[in-house]
PDB file of C-alpha atoms and ligand atoms in Angstrom:
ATOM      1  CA  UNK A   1     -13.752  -3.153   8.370  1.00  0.00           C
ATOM      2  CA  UNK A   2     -10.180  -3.474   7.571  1.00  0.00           C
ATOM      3  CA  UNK A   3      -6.957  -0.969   6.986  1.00  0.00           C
ATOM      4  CA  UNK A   4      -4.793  -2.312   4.496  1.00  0.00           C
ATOM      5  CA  UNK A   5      -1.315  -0.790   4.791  1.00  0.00           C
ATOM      6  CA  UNK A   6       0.499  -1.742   1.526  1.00  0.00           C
ATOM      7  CA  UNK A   7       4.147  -1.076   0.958  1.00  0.00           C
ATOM      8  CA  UNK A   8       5.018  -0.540  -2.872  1.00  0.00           C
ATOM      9  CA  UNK A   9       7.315   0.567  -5.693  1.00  0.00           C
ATOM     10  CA  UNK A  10       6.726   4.326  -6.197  1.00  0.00           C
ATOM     11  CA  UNK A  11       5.845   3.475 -10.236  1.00  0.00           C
ATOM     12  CA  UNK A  12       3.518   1.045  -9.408  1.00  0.00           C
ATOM     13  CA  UNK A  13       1.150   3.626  -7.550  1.00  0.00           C
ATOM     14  CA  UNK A  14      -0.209   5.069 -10.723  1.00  0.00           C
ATOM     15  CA  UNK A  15      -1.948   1.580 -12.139  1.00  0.00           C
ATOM     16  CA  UNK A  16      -2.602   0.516  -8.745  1.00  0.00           C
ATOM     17  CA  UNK A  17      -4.809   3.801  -7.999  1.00  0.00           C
ATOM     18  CA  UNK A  18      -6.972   3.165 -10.852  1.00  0.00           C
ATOM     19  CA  UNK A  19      -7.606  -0.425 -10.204  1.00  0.00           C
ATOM     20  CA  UNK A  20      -8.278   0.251  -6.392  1.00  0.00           C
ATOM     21  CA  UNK A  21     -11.135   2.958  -7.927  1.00  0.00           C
ATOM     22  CA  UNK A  22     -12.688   0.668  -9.883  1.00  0.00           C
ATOM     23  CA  UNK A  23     -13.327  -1.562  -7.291  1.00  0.00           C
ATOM     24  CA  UNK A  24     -14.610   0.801  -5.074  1.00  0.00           C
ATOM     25  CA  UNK A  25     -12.026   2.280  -2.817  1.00  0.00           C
ATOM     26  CA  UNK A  26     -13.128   5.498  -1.911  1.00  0.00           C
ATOM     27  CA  UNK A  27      -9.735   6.996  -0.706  1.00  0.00           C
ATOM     28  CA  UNK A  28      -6.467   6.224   0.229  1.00  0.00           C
ATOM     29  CA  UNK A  29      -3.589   7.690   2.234  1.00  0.00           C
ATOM     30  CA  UNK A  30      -0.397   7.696   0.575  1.00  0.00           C
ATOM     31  CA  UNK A  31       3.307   8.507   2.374  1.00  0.00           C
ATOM     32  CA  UNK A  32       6.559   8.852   0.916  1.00  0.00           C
ATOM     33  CA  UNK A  33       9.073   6.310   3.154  1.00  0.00           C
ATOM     34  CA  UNK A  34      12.363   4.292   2.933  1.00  0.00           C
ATOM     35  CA  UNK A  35      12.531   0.969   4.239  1.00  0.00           C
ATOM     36  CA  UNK A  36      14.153  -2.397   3.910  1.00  0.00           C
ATOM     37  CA  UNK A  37      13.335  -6.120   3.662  1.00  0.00           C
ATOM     38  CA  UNK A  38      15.100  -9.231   4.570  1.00  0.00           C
ATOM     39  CA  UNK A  39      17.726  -8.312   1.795  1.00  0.00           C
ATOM     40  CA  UNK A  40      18.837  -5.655   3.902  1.00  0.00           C
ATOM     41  CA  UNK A  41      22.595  -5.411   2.206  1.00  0.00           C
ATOM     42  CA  UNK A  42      22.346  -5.891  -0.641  1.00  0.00           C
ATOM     43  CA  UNK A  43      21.497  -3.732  -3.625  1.00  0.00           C
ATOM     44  CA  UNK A  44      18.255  -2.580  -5.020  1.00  0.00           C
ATOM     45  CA  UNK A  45      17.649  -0.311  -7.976  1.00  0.00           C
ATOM     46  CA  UNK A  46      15.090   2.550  -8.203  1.00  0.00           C
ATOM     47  CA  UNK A  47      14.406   4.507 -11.434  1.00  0.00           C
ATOM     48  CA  UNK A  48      17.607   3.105 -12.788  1.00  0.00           C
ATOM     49  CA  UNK A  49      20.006   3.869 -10.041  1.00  0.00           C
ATOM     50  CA  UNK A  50      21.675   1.237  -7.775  1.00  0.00           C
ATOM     51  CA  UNK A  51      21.146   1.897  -3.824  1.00  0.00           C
ATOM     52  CA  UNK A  52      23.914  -0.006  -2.050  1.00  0.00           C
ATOM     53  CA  UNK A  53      22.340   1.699   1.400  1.00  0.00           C
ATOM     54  CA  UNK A  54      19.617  -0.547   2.975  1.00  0.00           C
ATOM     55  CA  UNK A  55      16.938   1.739   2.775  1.00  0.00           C
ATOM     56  CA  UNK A  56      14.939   2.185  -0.676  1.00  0.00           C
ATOM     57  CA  UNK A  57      12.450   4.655  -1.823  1.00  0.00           C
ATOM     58  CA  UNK A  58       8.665   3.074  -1.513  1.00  0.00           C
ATOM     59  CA  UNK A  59       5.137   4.512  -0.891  1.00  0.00           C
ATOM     60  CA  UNK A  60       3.172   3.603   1.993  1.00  0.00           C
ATOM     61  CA  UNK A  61      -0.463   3.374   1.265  1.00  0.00           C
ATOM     62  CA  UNK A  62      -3.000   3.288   3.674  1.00  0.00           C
ATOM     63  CA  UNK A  63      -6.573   1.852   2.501  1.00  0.00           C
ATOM     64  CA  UNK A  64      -9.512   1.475   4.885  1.00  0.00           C
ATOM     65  CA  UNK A  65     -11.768  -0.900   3.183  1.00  0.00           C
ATOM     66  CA  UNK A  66     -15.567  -2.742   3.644  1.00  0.00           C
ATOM     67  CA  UNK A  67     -15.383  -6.212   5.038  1.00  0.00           C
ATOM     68  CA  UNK A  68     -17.190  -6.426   1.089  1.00  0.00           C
ATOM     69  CA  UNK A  69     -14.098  -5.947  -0.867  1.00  0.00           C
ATOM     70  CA  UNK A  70     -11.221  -6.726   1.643  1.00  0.00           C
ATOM     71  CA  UNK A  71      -9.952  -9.567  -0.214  1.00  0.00           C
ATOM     72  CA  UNK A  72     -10.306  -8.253  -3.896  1.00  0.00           C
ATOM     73  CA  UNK A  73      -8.234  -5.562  -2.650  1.00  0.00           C
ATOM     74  CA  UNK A  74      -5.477  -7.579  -1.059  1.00  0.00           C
ATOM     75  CA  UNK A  75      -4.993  -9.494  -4.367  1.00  0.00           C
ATOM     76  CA  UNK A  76      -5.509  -6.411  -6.316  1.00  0.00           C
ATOM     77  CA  UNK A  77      -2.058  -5.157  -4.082  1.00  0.00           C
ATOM     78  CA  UNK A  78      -0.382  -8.341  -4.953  1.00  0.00           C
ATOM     79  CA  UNK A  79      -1.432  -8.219  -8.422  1.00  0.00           C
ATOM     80  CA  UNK A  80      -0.687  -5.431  -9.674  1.00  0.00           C
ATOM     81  CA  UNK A  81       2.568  -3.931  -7.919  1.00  0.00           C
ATOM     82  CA  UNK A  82       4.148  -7.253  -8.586  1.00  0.00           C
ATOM     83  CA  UNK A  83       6.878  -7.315 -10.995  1.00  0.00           C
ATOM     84  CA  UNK A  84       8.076 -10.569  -9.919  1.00  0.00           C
ATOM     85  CA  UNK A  85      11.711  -8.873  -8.000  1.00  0.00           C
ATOM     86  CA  UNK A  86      12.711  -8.606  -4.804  1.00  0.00           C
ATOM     87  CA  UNK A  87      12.192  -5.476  -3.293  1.00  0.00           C
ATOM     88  CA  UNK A  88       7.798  -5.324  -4.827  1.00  0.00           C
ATOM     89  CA  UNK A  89       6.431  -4.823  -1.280  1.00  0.00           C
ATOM     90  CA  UNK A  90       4.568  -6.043   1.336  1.00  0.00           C
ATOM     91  CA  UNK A  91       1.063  -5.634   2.786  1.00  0.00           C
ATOM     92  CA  UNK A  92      -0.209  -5.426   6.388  1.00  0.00           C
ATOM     93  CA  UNK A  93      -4.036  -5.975   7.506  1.00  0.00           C
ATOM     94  CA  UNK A  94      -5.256  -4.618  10.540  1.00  0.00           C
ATOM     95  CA  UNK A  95      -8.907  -5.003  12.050  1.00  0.00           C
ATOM     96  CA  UNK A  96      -9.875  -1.791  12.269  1.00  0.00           C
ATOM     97  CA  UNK A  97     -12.449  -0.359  15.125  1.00  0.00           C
ATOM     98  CA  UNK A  98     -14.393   2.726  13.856  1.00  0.00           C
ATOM     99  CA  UNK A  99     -14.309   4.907  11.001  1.00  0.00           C
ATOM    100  CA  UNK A 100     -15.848   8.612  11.480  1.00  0.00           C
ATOM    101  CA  UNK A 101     -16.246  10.929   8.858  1.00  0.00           C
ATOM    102  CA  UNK A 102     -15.195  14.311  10.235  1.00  0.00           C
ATOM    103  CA  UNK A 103     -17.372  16.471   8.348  1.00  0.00           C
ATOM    104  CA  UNK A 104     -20.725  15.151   9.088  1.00  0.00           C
ATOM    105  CA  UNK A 105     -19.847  12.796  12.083  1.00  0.00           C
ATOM    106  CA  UNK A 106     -21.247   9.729   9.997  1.00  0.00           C
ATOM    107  CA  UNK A 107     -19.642   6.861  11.395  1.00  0.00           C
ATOM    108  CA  UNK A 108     -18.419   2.997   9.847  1.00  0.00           C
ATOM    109  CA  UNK A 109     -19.718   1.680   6.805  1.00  0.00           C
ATOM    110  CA  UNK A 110     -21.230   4.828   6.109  1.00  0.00           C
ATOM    111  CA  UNK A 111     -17.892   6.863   6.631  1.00  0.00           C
ATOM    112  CA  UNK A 112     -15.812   4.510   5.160  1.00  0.00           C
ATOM    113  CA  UNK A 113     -16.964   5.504   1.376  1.00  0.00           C
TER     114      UNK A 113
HETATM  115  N1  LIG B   1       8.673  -7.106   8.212  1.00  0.00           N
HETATM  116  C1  LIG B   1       8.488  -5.874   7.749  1.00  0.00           C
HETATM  117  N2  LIG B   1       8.022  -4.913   8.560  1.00  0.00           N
HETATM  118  C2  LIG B   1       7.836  -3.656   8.110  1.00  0.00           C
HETATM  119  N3  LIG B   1       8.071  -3.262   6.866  1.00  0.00           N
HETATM  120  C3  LIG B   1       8.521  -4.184   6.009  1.00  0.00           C
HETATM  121  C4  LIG B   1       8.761  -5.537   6.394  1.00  0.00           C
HETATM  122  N4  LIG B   1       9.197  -6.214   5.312  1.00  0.00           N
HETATM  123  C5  LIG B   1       9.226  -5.334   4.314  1.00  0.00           C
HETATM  124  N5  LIG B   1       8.835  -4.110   4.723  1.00  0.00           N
HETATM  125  C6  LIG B   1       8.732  -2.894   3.942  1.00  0.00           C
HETATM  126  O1  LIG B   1       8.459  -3.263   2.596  1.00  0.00           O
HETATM  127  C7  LIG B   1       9.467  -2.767   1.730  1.00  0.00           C
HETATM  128  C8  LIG B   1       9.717  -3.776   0.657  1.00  0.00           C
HETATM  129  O2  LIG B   1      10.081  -4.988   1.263  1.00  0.00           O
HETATM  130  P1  LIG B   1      10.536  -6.202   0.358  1.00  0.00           P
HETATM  131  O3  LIG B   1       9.615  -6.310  -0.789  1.00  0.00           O
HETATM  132  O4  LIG B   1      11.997  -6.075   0.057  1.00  0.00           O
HETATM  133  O5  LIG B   1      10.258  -7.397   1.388  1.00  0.00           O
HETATM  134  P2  LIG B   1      10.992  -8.808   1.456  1.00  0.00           P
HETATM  135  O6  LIG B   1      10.411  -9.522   2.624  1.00  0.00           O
HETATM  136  O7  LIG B   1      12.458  -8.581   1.424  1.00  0.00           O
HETATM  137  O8  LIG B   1      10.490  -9.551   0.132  1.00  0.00           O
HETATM  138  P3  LIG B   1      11.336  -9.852  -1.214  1.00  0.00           P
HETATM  139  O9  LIG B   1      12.145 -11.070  -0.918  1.00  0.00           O
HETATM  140  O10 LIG B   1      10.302 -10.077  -2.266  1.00  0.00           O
HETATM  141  O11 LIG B   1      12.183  -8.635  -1.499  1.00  0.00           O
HETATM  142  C9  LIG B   1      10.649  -2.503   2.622  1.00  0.00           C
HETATM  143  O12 LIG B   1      11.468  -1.504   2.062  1.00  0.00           O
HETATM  144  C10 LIG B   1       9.994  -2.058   3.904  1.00  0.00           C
HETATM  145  O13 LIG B   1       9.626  -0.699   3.801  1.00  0.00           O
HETATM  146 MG1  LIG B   2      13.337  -7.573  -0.151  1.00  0.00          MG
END
């Protein structure tokens, strides 16, 4: 089991929500942040304003996912927040010990969807 943390354009999230459902993510954690890549500086736009600060508007998603569909998940990230600018993202992958469902204390494969 892996958790994907995926760092992407708030407009994306929409498209990238259904795709993740159709290949069978089963939930997924999303955070409003402000962060900064390696063109820290310089400008970026978001929803048609310029930010000259270094910090820019994304969503954080976090996505624990089946050794099954790990890597149809990663490229569905790439894919489909990708609009080909600086400032699309980045995505994390972390091995990830245990999953336990709170409710009925199922645990792993059987918690993770
Ligand atoms: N090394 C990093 N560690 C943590 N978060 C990062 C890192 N790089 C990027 N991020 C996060 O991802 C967001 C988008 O980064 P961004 O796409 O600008 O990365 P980049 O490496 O500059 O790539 P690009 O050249 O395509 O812009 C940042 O605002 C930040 O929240
Ligand atoms: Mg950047």
């Amino acid at each position: 089991m892996h958790m994907i943390t995926a760092v992407i354009r708030p407009h994306k999230y929409d498209d990238l929500r259904e795709a993740l459902l159709q290949l069978g993510v089963e939930g997924i954690t999303v955070t409003q942040v402000k962060g900064f890549g390696r063109q820290r500086g310089q400008t970026e736009f978001y929803r048609g304003a310029e930010y000259t600060t270094t910090e820019v508007p994304k969503l954080r998603l976090e996505i624990a996912v089946s050794s099954a569909i790990m890597n149809q998940v990663i490229d569905t990230i790439q894919s489909v927040a990708s609009t080909g600018k600086v400032g699309d993202g980045k995505l994390f992958v972390h091995t990830l010990d245990q999953v336990v469902r709170i409710r009925t204390g199922e645990k792993d494969e059987l918690a993770i969807g």
